[in-house]
mmCIF file of C-alpha atoms in Angstrom:
data_model
loop_
_atom_site.group_PDB
_atom_site.id
_atom_site.type_symbol
_atom_site.label_atom_id
_atom_site.label_comp_id
_atom_site.label_asym_id
_atom_site.label_seq_id
_atom_site.Cartn_x
_atom_site.Cartn_y
_atom_site.Cartn_z
ATOM 1 C CA MET A 1 -18.685 -18.391 -22.645
ATOM 2 C CA ALA A 2 -17.794 -17.908 -19.057
ATOM 3 C CA PRO A 3 -19.538 -15.250 -17.014
ATOM 4 C CA VAL A 4 -18.295 -11.803 -16.699
ATOM 5 C CA SER A 5 -18.299 -10.074 -13.584
ATOM 6 C CA ASP A 6 -17.288 -6.312 -12.555
ATOM 7 C CA LEU A 7 -14.511 -6.410 -10.274
ATOM 8 C CA ASN A 8 -15.000 -2.923 -9.316
ATOM 9 C CA ALA A 9 -18.860 -3.226 -8.557
ATOM 10 C CA VAL A 10 -19.952 -1.005 -5.778
ATOM 11 C CA THR A 11 -22.338 -1.937 -2.910
ATOM 12 C CA VAL A 12 -25.258 0.719 -1.913
ATOM 13 C CA SER A 13 -22.438 2.228 0.788
ATOM 14 C CA GLY A 14 -19.925 2.181 -2.277
ATOM 15 C CA GLU A 15 -17.612 -0.693 -1.006
ATOM 16 C CA THR A 16 -16.256 -2.861 -3.792
ATOM 17 C CA PRO A 17 -15.548 -6.581 -3.379
ATOM 18 C CA LEU A 18 -11.821 -5.661 -2.665
ATOM 19 C CA HIS A 19 -12.839 -3.305 0.181
ATOM 20 C CA LEU A 20 -15.126 -6.151 2.064
ATOM 21 C CA ALA A 21 -12.244 -8.765 1.593
ATOM 22 C CA ALA A 22 -9.739 -6.353 3.220
ATOM 23 C CA ARG A 23 -11.819 -5.474 5.544
ATOM 24 C CA MET A 24 -12.705 -9.023 6.876
ATOM 25 C CA GLY A 25 -9.266 -10.049 6.310
ATOM 26 C CA ASP A 26 -9.475 -12.576 3.810
ATOM 27 C CA ALA A 27 -6.194 -12.798 2.534
ATOM 28 C CA GLU A 28 -6.868 -15.352 -0.259
ATOM 29 C CA THR A 29 -10.056 -13.271 -1.584
ATOM 30 C CA VAL A 30 -8.014 -9.972 -1.484
ATOM 31 C CA LEU A 31 -5.229 -11.994 -3.657
ATOM 32 C CA THR A 32 -7.521 -13.067 -6.170
ATOM 33 C CA LEU A 33 -9.004 -9.806 -6.626
ATOM 34 C CA LEU A 34 -5.782 -7.871 -7.077
ATOM 35 C CA ARG A 35 -4.586 -10.889 -9.336
ATOM 36 C CA SER A 36 -7.919 -10.176 -11.608
ATOM 37 C CA GLY A 37 -7.233 -6.335 -11.581
ATOM 38 C CA ALA A 38 -9.328 -5.090 -9.054
ATOM 39 C CA ASP A 39 -8.600 -1.234 -8.408
ATOM 40 C CA ILE A 40 -6.704 -0.549 -5.360
ATOM 41 C CA MET A 41 -7.771 3.135 -5.383
ATOM 42 C CA HIS A 42 -11.411 2.583 -5.793
ATOM 43 C CA ARG A 43 -12.769 6.164 -4.368
ATOM 44 C CA VAL A 44 -16.084 7.161 -3.220
ATOM 45 C CA ALA A 45 -16.961 10.199 -1.222
ATOM 46 C CA GLY A 46 -16.454 9.364 2.631
ATOM 47 C CA LEU A 47 -14.418 6.037 1.860
ATOM 48 C CA GLU A 48 -11.135 5.415 2.045
ATOM 49 C CA PRO A 49 -9.806 3.291 -0.814
ATOM 50 C CA PRO A 50 -9.416 -0.378 -0.613
ATOM 51 C CA LEU A 51 -5.679 -0.076 -0.171
ATOM 52 C CA THR A 52 -6.205 1.185 3.482
ATOM 53 C CA TYR A 53 -7.613 -2.145 4.548
ATOM 54 C CA ILE A 54 -5.386 -4.669 2.892
ATOM 55 C CA ASP A 55 -2.924 -6.109 5.117
ATOM 56 C CA PRO A 56 0.534 -4.869 4.591
ATOM 57 C CA ALA A 57 1.840 -8.770 4.592
ATOM 58 C CA VAL A 58 -0.926 -9.665 1.895
ATOM 59 C CA LEU A 59 0.085 -6.520 -0.021
ATOM 60 C CA GLU A 60 3.860 -7.609 -0.163
ATOM 61 C CA GLY A 61 2.778 -10.999 -1.153
ATOM 62 C CA TYR A 62 0.913 -9.588 -4.175
ATOM 63 C CA LEU A 63 3.964 -7.449 -5.145
ATOM 64 C CA ASP A 64 6.287 -10.371 -4.732
ATOM 65 C CA ASP A 65 4.044 -11.818 -7.516
ATOM 66 C CA CYS A 66 4.159 -9.119 -9.756
ATOM 67 C CA VAL A 67 8.252 -10.120 -10.152
ATOM 68 C CA ASP A 68 8.741 -12.808 -12.653
ATOM 69 C CA SER A 69 12.072 -14.319 -13.990
ATOM 70 C CA ASN A 70 12.515 -15.988 -17.216
ATOM 71 C CA GLY A 71 13.969 -19.240 -15.003
ATOM 72 C CA GLU A 72 17.588 -18.624 -15.795
ATOM 73 C CA SER A 73 19.969 -18.546 -13.286
ATOM 74 C CA PRO A 74 20.813 -14.937 -11.857
ATOM 75 C CA LEU A 75 24.311 -15.763 -12.817
ATOM 76 C CA HIS A 76 23.534 -16.301 -16.913
ATOM 77 C CA GLN A 77 23.820 -13.696 -19.168
ATOM 78 C CA ASP A 78 20.184 -14.188 -20.398
ATOM 79 C CA TYR A 79 18.475 -13.539 -16.966
ATOM 80 C CA MET A 80 15.940 -11.431 -17.053
ATOM 81 C CA LEU A 81 13.247 -10.011 -14.398
ATOM 82 C CA THR A 82 9.632 -9.063 -15.979
ATOM 83 C CA PHE A 83 7.795 -6.494 -13.372
ATOM 84 C CA ASP A 84 4.072 -6.090 -13.824
ATOM 85 C CA TYR A 85 2.649 -2.482 -12.461
ATOM 86 C CA ARG A 86 -0.797 -2.925 -14.000
ATOM 87 C CA PHE A 87 -2.328 -2.823 -10.515
ATOM 88 C CA LEU A 88 -0.769 0.742 -10.424
ATOM 89 C CA ASN A 89 -3.304 1.616 -13.350
ATOM 90 C CA PRO A 90 -6.017 -0.754 -13.732
ATOM 91 C CA VAL A 91 -7.998 -0.965 -16.858
ATOM 92 C CA ILE A 92 -11.732 -0.344 -16.415
ATOM 93 C CA GLY A 93 -14.338 -2.500 -18.079
ATOM 94 C CA ASN A 94 -14.897 -5.879 -19.287
ATOM 95 C CA LYS A 95 -13.025 -7.427 -22.405
ATOM 96 C CA SER A 96 -16.032 -7.217 -24.406
ATOM 97 C CA ARG A 97 -16.057 -3.598 -24.796
ATOM 98 C CA LYS A 98 -13.235 -1.198 -25.547
ATOM 99 C CA ARG A 99 -10.457 -1.280 -23.014
ATOM 100 C CA LYS A 100 -9.437 1.981 -21.711
ATOM 101 C CA TRP A 101 -7.138 3.108 -18.886
ATOM 102 C CA PHE A 102 -8.209 5.413 -16.157
ATOM 103 C CA HIS A 103 -7.811 8.812 -16.431
ATOM 104 C CA ASP A 104 -5.652 9.271 -13.141
ATOM 105 C CA SER A 105 -2.004 8.402 -13.395
ATOM 106 C CA GLU A 106 -0.410 5.737 -11.691
ATOM 107 C CA MET A 107 1.042 8.005 -8.778
ATOM 108 C CA PRO A 108 -2.009 7.934 -6.388
ATOM 109 C CA PRO A 109 -1.171 4.433 -4.800
ATOM 110 C CA LEU A 110 2.396 5.506 -4.838
ATOM 111 C CA LYS A 111 1.461 8.675 -2.686
ATOM 112 C CA PHE A 112 -0.919 7.030 -0.684
ATOM 113 C CA LEU A 113 1.908 4.291 0.305
ATOM 114 C CA SER A 114 4.152 7.238 1.504
ATOM 115 C CA SER A 115 1.405 8.535 3.610
ATOM 116 C CA LYS A 116 0.364 5.790 5.550
ATOM 117 C CA HIS A 117 3.158 4.536 7.906
ATOM 118 C CA ARG A 118 2.177 0.928 8.239
ATOM 119 C CA LEU A 119 2.746 0.718 4.247
ATOM 120 C CA VAL A 120 5.673 3.199 3.652
ATOM 121 C CA HIS A 121 8.198 0.313 4.019
ATOM 122 C CA LEU A 122 6.420 -1.204 0.810
ATOM 123 C CA LEU A 123 8.029 2.087 -1.189
ATOM 124 C CA HIS A 124 11.038 -0.265 -1.113
ATOM 125 C CA HIS A 125 10.254 -3.444 -2.552
ATOM 126 C CA PRO A 126 11.408 -3.772 -6.233
ATOM 127 C CA VAL A 127 8.097 -3.585 -7.892
ATOM 128 C CA ILE A 128 7.413 -0.011 -6.574
ATOM 129 C CA SER A 129 11.313 1.109 -6.262
ATOM 130 C CA SER A 130 11.940 0.125 -9.763
ATOM 131 C CA PHE A 131 8.523 1.854 -11.046
ATOM 132 C CA ILE A 132 9.574 5.247 -9.484
ATOM 133 C CA MET A 133 13.351 4.646 -10.753
ATOM 134 C CA LEU A 134 11.622 4.135 -14.459
ATOM 135 C CA LYS A 135 9.402 7.190 -13.774
ATOM 136 C CA TRP A 136 12.323 9.673 -12.688
ATOM 137 C CA GLN A 137 14.171 8.621 -15.947
ATOM 138 C CA LYS A 138 10.977 9.870 -17.857
ATOM 139 C CA VAL A 139 10.714 13.215 -16.228
ATOM 140 C CA ARG A 140 14.537 13.830 -15.243
ATOM 141 C CA CYS A 141 15.083 15.787 -18.551
ATOM 142 C CA MET A 142 12.037 18.067 -17.787
ATOM 143 C CA TYR A 143 12.830 18.442 -14.098
ATOM 144 C CA LEU A 144 16.496 19.550 -14.936
ATOM 145 C CA MET A 145 15.339 21.903 -17.845
ATOM 146 C CA ASN A 146 13.088 23.521 -15.141
ATOM 147 C CA PHE A 147 15.978 23.451 -12.659
ATOM 148 C CA VAL A 148 18.263 25.123 -15.498
ATOM 149 C CA PHE A 149 15.530 27.818 -16.121
ATOM 150 C CA TYR A 150 15.132 28.806 -12.588
ATOM 151 C CA CYS A 151 19.003 29.102 -11.981
ATOM 152 C CA LEU A 152 19.615 31.247 -15.351
ATOM 153 C CA PHE A 153 16.327 33.403 -15.208
ATOM 154 C CA LEU A 154 14.303 33.622 -12.225
ATOM 155 C CA HIS A 155 16.747 32.986 -9.468
ATOM 156 C CA PRO A 156 19.201 36.457 -10.696
ATOM 157 C CA SER A 157 15.677 38.500 -11.346
ATOM 158 C CA LEU A 158 14.790 38.078 -7.607
ATOM 159 C CA GLY A 159 18.415 39.311 -6.328
ATOM 160 C CA ILE A 160 17.656 42.566 -8.457
ATOM 161 C CA VAL A 161 14.288 42.943 -6.808
ATOM 162 C CA CYS A 162 15.295 42.418 -3.370
#
């Protein structure tokens, strides 16, 4: 049986292996940790998440690895792309224990990408943009119902009060 290691183990200062590898600019180690499921948004008070320190080119390379095809030609009718979104909401614990998802949604990494000028271009990557589109498809109905509710009920009542 292979030894099990915790990808999100922390040092005394609260840094994970991904923090250390990213700050040292070790692209291969960063990619290995990301591919193994390291948490890109590990938060400790007073410390930025590892995503802060990852070189945008390395992150883009990792996102490219998150897209896979079935090997058919793009012109073939059975052509299919597969996107891996697991990095947005990694699993905690090891395989010997029951796997459970983080309680955070997958949105904090996207919000973080949008707030950092050097990373904002990654929002246009096919993995990220397809995820945002899927998320929109999921919440679109609720958004539109809220909008209609506002237009029908709340907006006219504001005109009467004024």
